[in-house]
mmCIF file of C-alpha atoms in Angstrom:
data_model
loop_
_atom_site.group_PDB
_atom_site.id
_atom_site.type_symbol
_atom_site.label_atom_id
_atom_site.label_comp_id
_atom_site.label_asym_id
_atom_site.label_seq_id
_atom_site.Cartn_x
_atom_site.Cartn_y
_atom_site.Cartn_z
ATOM 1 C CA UNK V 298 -3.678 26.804 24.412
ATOM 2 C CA UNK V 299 -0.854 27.060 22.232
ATOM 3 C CA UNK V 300 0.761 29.697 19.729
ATOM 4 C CA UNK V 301 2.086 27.406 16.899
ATOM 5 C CA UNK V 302 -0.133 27.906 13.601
ATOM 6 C CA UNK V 303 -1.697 24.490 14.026
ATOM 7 C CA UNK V 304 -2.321 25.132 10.095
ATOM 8 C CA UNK V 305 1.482 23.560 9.634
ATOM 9 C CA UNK V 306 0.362 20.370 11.130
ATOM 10 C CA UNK V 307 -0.620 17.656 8.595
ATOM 11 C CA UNK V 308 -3.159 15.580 10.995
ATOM 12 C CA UNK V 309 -4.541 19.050 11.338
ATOM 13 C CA UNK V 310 -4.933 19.486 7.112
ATOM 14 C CA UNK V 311 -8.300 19.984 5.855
ATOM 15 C CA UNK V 312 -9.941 21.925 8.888
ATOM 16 C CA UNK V 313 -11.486 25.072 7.922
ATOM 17 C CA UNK V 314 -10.216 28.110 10.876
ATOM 18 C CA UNK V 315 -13.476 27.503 13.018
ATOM 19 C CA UNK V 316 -12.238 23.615 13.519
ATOM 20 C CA UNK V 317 -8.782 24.171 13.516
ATOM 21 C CA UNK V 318 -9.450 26.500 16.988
ATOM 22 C CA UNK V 319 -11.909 24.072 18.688
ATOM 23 C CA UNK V 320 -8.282 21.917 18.051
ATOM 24 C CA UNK V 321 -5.771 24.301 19.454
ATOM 25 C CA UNK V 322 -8.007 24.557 22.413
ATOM 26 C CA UNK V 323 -7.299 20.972 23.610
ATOM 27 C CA UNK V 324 -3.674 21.208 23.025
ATOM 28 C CA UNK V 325 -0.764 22.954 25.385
ATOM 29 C CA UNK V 326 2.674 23.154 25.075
ATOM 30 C CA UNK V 327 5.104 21.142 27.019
ATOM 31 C CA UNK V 328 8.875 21.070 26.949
ATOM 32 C CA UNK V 329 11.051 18.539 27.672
ATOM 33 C CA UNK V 330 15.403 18.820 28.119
ATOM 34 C CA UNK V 331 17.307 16.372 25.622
ATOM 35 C CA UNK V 332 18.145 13.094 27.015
ATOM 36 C CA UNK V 333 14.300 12.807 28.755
ATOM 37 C CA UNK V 334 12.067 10.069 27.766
ATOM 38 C CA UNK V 335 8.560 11.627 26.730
ATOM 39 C CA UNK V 336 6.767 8.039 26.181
ATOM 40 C CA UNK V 337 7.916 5.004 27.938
ATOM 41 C CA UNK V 338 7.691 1.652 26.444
ATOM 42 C CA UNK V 339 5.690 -0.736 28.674
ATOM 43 C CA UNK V 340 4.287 2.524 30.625
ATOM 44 C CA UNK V 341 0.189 3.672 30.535
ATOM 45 C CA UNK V 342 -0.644 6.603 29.213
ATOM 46 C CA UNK V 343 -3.206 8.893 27.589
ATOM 47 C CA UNK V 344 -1.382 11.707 25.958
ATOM 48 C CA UNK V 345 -0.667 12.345 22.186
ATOM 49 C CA UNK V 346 2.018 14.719 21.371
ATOM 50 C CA UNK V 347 3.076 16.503 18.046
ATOM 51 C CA UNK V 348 6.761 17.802 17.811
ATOM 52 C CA UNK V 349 6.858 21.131 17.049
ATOM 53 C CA UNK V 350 10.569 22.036 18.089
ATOM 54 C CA UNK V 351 13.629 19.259 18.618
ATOM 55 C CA UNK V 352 14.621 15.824 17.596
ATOM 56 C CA UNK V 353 13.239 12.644 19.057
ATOM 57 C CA UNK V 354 14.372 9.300 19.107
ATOM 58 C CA UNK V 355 11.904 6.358 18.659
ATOM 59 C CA UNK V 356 13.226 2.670 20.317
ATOM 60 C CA UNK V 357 11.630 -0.278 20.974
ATOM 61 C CA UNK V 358 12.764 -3.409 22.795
ATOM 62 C CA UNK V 359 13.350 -6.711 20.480
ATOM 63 C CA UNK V 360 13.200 -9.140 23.318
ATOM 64 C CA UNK V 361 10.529 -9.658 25.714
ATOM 65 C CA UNK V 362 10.711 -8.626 29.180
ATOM 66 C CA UNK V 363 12.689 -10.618 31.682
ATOM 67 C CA UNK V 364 14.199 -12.687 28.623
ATOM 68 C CA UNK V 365 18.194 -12.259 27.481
ATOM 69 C CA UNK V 366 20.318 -14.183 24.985
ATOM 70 C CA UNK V 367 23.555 -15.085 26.868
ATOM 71 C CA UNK V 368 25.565 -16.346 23.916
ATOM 72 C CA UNK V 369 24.594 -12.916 22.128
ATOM 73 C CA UNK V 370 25.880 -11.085 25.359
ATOM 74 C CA UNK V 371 22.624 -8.756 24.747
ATOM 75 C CA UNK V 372 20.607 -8.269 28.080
ATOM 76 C CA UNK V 373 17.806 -5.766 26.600
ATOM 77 C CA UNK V 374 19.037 -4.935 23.174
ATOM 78 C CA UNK V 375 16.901 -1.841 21.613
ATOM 79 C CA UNK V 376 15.818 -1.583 18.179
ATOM 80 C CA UNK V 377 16.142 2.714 17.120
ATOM 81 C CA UNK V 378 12.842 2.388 14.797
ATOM 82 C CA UNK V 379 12.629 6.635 13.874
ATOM 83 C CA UNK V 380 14.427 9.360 14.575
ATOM 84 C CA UNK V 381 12.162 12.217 14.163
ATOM 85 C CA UNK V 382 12.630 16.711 13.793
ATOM 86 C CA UNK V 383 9.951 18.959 14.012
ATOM 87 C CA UNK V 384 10.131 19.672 9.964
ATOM 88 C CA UNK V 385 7.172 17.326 9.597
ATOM 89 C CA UNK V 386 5.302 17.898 12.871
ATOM 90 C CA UNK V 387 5.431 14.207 13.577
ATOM 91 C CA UNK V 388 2.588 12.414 15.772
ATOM 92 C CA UNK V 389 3.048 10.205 18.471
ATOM 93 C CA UNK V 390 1.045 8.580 21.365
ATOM 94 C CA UNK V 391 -2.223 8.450 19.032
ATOM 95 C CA UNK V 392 -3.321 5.169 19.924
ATOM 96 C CA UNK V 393 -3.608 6.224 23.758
ATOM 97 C CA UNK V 394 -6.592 8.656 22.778
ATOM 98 C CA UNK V 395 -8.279 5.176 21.453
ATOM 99 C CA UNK V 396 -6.594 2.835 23.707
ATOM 100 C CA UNK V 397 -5.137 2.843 27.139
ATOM 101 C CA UNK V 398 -2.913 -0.195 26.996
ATOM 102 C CA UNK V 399 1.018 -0.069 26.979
ATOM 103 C CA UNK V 400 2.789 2.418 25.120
ATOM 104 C CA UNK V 401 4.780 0.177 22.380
ATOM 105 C CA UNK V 402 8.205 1.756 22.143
ATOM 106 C CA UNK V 403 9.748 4.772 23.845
ATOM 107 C CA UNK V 404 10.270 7.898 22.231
ATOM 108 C CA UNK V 405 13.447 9.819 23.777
ATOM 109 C CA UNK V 406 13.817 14.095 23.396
ATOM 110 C CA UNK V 407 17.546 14.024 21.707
ATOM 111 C CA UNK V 408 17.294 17.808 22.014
ATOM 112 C CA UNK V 409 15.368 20.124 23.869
ATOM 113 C CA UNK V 410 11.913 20.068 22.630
ATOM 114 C CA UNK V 411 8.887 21.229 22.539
ATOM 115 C CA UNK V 412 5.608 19.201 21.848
ATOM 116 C CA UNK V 413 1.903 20.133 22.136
ATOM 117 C CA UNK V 414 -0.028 17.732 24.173
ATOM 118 C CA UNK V 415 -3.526 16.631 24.443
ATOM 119 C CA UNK V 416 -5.094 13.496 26.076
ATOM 120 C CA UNK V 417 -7.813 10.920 25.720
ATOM 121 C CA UNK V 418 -10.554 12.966 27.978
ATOM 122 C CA UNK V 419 -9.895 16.761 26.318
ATOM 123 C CA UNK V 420 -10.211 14.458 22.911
ATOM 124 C CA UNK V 421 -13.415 12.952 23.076
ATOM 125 C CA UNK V 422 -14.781 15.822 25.021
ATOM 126 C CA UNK V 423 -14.201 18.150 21.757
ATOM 127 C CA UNK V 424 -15.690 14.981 19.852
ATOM 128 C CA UNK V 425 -18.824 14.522 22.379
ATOM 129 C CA UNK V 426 -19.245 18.546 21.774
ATOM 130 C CA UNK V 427 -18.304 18.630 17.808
ATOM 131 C CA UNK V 428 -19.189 15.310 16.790
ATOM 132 C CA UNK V 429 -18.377 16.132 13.309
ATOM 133 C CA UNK V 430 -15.502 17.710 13.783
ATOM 134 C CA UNK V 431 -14.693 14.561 16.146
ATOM 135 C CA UNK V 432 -15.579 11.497 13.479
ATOM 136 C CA UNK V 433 -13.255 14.146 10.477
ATOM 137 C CA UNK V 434 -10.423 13.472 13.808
ATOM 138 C CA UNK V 435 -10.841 10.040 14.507
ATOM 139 C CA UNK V 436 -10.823 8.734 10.724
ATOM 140 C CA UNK V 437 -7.449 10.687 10.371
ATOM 141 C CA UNK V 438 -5.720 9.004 12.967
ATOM 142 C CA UNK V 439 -7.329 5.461 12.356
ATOM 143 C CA UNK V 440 -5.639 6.051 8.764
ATOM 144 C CA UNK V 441 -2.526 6.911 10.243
ATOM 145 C CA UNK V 442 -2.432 3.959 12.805
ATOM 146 C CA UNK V 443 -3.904 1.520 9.469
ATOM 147 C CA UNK V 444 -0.849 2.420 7.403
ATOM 148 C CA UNK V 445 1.373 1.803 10.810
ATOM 149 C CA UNK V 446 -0.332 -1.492 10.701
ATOM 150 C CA UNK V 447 0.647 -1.672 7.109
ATOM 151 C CA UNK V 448 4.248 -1.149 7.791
ATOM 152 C CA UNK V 449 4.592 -3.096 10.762
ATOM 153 C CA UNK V 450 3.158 -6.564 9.233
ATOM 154 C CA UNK V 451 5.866 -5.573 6.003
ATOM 155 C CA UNK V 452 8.795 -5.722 8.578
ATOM 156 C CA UNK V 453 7.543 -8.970 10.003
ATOM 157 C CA UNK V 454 6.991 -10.511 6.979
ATOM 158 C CA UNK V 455 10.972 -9.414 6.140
ATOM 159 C CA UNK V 456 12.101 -10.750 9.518
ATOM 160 C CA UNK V 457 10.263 -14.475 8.921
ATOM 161 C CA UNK V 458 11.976 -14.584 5.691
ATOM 162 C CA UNK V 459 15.384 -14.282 7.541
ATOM 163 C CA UNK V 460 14.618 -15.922 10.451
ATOM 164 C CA UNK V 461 13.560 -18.698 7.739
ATOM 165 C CA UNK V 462 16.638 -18.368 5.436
ATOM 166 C CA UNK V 463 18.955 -18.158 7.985
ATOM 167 C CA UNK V 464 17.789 -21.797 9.793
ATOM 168 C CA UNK V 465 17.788 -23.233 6.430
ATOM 169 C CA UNK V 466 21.500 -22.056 6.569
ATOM 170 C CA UNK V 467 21.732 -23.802 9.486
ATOM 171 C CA UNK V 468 20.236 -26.979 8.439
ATOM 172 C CA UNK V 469 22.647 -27.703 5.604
#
Protein backbone atom coordinates (compact mmCIF):
# COMPACT_ATOMS: atom_id res chain seq x y z
CA UNK A 1 0.00 0.00 0.00
CA UNK A 2 1.09 3.31 -0.82
CA UNK A 3 0.84 6.99 0.67
CA UNK A 4 0.49 9.13 -2.55
CA UNK A 5 -3.23 10.60 -2.79
CA UNK A 6 -4.06 8.29 -5.66
CA UNK A 7 -6.82 11.17 -6.18
CA UNK A 8 -3.84 13.09 -8.33
CA UNK A 9 -3.72 10.27 -10.71
CA UNK A 10 -5.78 10.78 -13.92
CA UNK A 11 -6.39 6.85 -14.78
CA UNK A 12 -7.56 6.98 -11.22
CA UNK A 13 -10.29 10.15 -12.06
CA UNK A 14 -13.80 9.44 -11.52
CA UNK A 15 -13.58 6.85 -8.53
CA UNK A 16 -15.60 7.79 -5.65
CA UNK A 17 -13.08 7.23 -2.06
CA UNK A 18 -14.53 3.59 -1.52
CA UNK A 19 -12.98 2.60 -5.19
CA UNK A 20 -10.16 4.68 -5.14
CA UNK A 21 -8.91 2.43 -1.79
CA UNK A 22 -9.83 -1.03 -3.21
CA UNK A 23 -7.06 0.73 -5.93
CA UNK A 24 -4.35 1.82 -3.60
CA UNK A 25 -4.55 -1.59 -2.14
CA UNK A 26 -3.06 -3.31 -5.24
CA UNK A 27 -0.42 -0.79 -5.69
CA UNK A 28 3.20 -0.42 -3.72
CA UNK A 29 5.85 1.77 -4.10
CA UNK A 30 9.07 0.94 -5.73
CA UNK A 31 12.15 3.04 -6.33
CA UNK A 32 14.51 2.84 -8.79
CA UNK A 33 18.33 4.98 -8.98
CA UNK A 34 18.66 7.13 -12.32
CA UNK A 35 20.34 5.43 -15.09
CA UNK A 36 18.17 1.89 -14.30
CA UNK A 37 15.95 0.52 -16.87
CA UNK A 38 12.37 -0.10 -15.25
CA UNK A 39 10.82 -1.85 -18.55
CA UNK A 40 12.95 -3.58 -21.02
CA UNK A 41 12.14 -3.66 -24.60
CA UNK A 42 11.89 -7.27 -25.89
CA UNK A 43 11.62 -8.45 -22.02
CA UNK A 44 8.12 -10.25 -20.41
CA UNK A 45 6.50 -8.72 -17.94
CA UNK A 46 3.33 -8.12 -15.94
CA UNK A 47 3.73 -4.94 -14.04
CA UNK A 48 2.16 -1.44 -14.71
CA UNK A 49 3.77 1.45 -13.09
CA UNK A 50 2.65 5.17 -12.59
CA UNK A 51 5.48 7.81 -11.94
CA UNK A 52 4.91 9.55 -9.06
CA UNK A 53 8.50 11.09 -8.39
CA UNK A 54 11.50 11.44 -11.26
CA UNK A 55 11.96 11.63 -14.95
CA UNK A 56 11.85 8.70 -17.30
CA UNK A 57 13.03 8.17 -20.59
CA UNK A 58 10.93 6.18 -23.16
CA UNK A 59 13.19 4.41 -26.30
CA UNK A 60 12.43 2.05 -28.65
CA UNK A 61 14.59 0.24 -31.19
CA UNK A 62 13.99 1.24 -35.09
CA UNK A 63 15.62 -1.82 -36.48
CA UNK A 64 14.79 -5.30 -35.86
CA UNK A 65 16.83 -7.52 -33.84
CA UNK A 66 19.99 -9.01 -35.22
CA UNK A 67 19.65 -6.52 -38.32
CA UNK A 68 22.28 -3.31 -38.81
CA UNK A 69 22.75 -0.87 -41.69
CA UNK A 70 26.53 -0.84 -42.40
CA UNK A 71 26.61 2.11 -44.77
CA UNK A 72 24.59 4.09 -41.96
CA UNK A 73 27.35 2.93 -39.42
CA UNK A 74 24.17 2.38 -36.97
CA UNK A 75 24.35 -1.12 -35.20
CA UNK A 76 21.04 -0.69 -32.92
CA UNK A 77 20.08 2.89 -33.37
CA UNK A 78 17.24 3.94 -30.65
CA UNK A 79 14.40 6.06 -31.31
CA UNK A 80 13.80 8.48 -27.64
CA UNK A 81 9.79 8.34 -28.21
CA UNK A 82 8.82 10.34 -24.47
CA UNK A 83 10.52 11.70 -21.94
CA UNK A 84 8.24 11.72 -19.07
CA UNK A 85 8.13 13.75 -15.02
CA UNK A 86 5.90 12.86 -12.47
CA UNK A 87 3.72 16.30 -13.07
CA UNK A 88 1.23 14.18 -14.98
CA UNK A 89 1.49 10.83 -13.18
CA UNK A 90 2.23 9.13 -16.45
CA UNK A 91 1.24 5.29 -17.07
CA UNK A 92 3.28 2.74 -18.38
CA UNK A 93 3.36 -1.12 -18.74
CA UNK A 94 -0.64 -1.17 -19.14
CA UNK A 95 -0.83 -3.54 -21.80
CA UNK A 96 1.02 -6.29 -19.58
CA UNK A 97 -2.15 -6.37 -17.19
CA UNK A 98 -4.06 -7.43 -20.64
CA UNK A 99 -1.26 -9.01 -22.38
CA UNK A 100 1.87 -10.85 -21.51
CA UNK A 101 3.82 -10.52 -24.72
CA UNK A 102 7.05 -8.31 -25.14
CA UNK A 103 7.30 -5.09 -23.62
CA UNK A 104 7.55 -2.63 -26.85
CA UNK A 105 10.14 -0.05 -25.90
CA UNK A 106 12.17 0.49 -22.75
CA UNK A 107 11.49 3.06 -20.38
CA UNK A 108 14.86 4.25 -18.53
CA UNK A 109 14.67 6.17 -14.67
CA UNK A 110 16.80 9.48 -15.77
CA UNK A 111 16.52 10.37 -12.08
CA UNK A 112 15.83 8.65 -9.07
CA UNK A 113 12.29 7.69 -9.03
CA UNK A 114 9.67 6.48 -7.55
CA UNK A 115 6.71 4.54 -9.22
CA UNK A 116 3.75 2.60 -7.75
CA UNK A 117 3.46 -0.82 -9.11
CA UNK A 118 0.80 -3.32 -9.59
CA UNK A 119 0.63 -6.47 -11.82
CA UNK A 120 -1.65 -8.54 -13.98
CA UNK A 121 -2.77 -11.10 -10.98
CA UNK A 122 -3.41 -8.21 -8.01
CA UNK A 123 -5.44 -6.53 -11.19
CA UNK A 124 -7.89 -8.92 -12.11
CA UNK A 125 -8.10 -10.21 -8.62
CA UNK A 126 -9.61 -6.61 -7.52
CA UNK A 127 -11.71 -7.02 -10.89
CA UNK A 128 -12.84 -10.83 -10.11
CA UNK A 129 -13.79 -9.26 -6.45
CA UNK A 130 -15.25 -5.68 -7.73
CA UNK A 131 -16.33 -6.48 -11.04
CA UNK A 132 -17.67 -3.09 -11.46
CA UNK A 133 -15.14 -1.36 -10.22
CA UNK A 134 -12.94 -3.77 -12.57
CA UNK A 135 -14.97 -3.23 -16.15
CA UNK A 136 -14.91 1.23 -14.91
CA UNK A 137 -10.66 0.01 -14.90
CA UNK A 138 -10.39 -1.90 -17.86
CA UNK A 139 -12.42 0.58 -20.26
CA UNK A 140 -9.96 3.35 -18.99
CA UNK A 141 -6.97 1.75 -20.01
CA UNK A 142 -8.41 0.16 -23.31
CA UNK A 143 -9.08 4.04 -24.10
CA UNK A 144 -5.73 4.90 -23.26
CA UNK A 145 -4.03 2.01 -25.26
CA UNK A 146 -6.96 2.95 -28.38
CA UNK A 147 -5.66 6.51 -28.59
CA UNK A 148 -1.87 4.91 -28.42
CA UNK A 149 -3.13 2.96 -31.33
CA UNK A 150 -4.33 6.20 -32.74
CA UNK A 151 -1.01 7.83 -32.53
CA UNK A 152 1.07 5.09 -33.49
CA UNK A 153 -0.75 4.32 -37.03
CA UNK A 154 -0.39 8.62 -37.47
CA UNK A 155 3.48 8.20 -37.21
CA UNK A 156 3.46 5.34 -39.66
CA UNK A 157 1.40 6.85 -41.97
CA UNK A 158 4.14 10.04 -41.74
CA UNK A 159 7.06 7.63 -42.11
CA UNK A 160 5.45 5.84 -45.55
CA UNK A 161 5.05 9.22 -46.88
CA UNK A 162 8.88 9.77 -46.49
CA UNK A 163 9.99 6.57 -47.03
CA UNK A 164 7.77 7.15 -50.34
CA UNK A 165 8.99 10.72 -51.16
CA UNK A 166 12.32 10.10 -50.49
CA UNK A 167 12.61 6.87 -53.20
CA UNK A 168 10.81 8.97 -55.59
CA UNK A 169 13.88 11.29 -54.95
CA UNK A 170 15.82 8.60 -55.72
CA UNK A 171 14.20 7.53 -58.83
CA UNK A 172 14.64 10.79 -60.72
Amino acid sequence: MSTMDFTAIPVFQGLDATELGKVEAIFHEEARSAGSVVVAEGQTGEEMYILVRGRVQISKAMLMAGMSVPLLNMASPRKVLATLDDTSRPIFGEVALIDSDQRSATVTAITDSIFLVTNREQFFDLARREPELGVKLLLTLGKRMAATIRRSNAEVVKLTTALALSLRKSVT
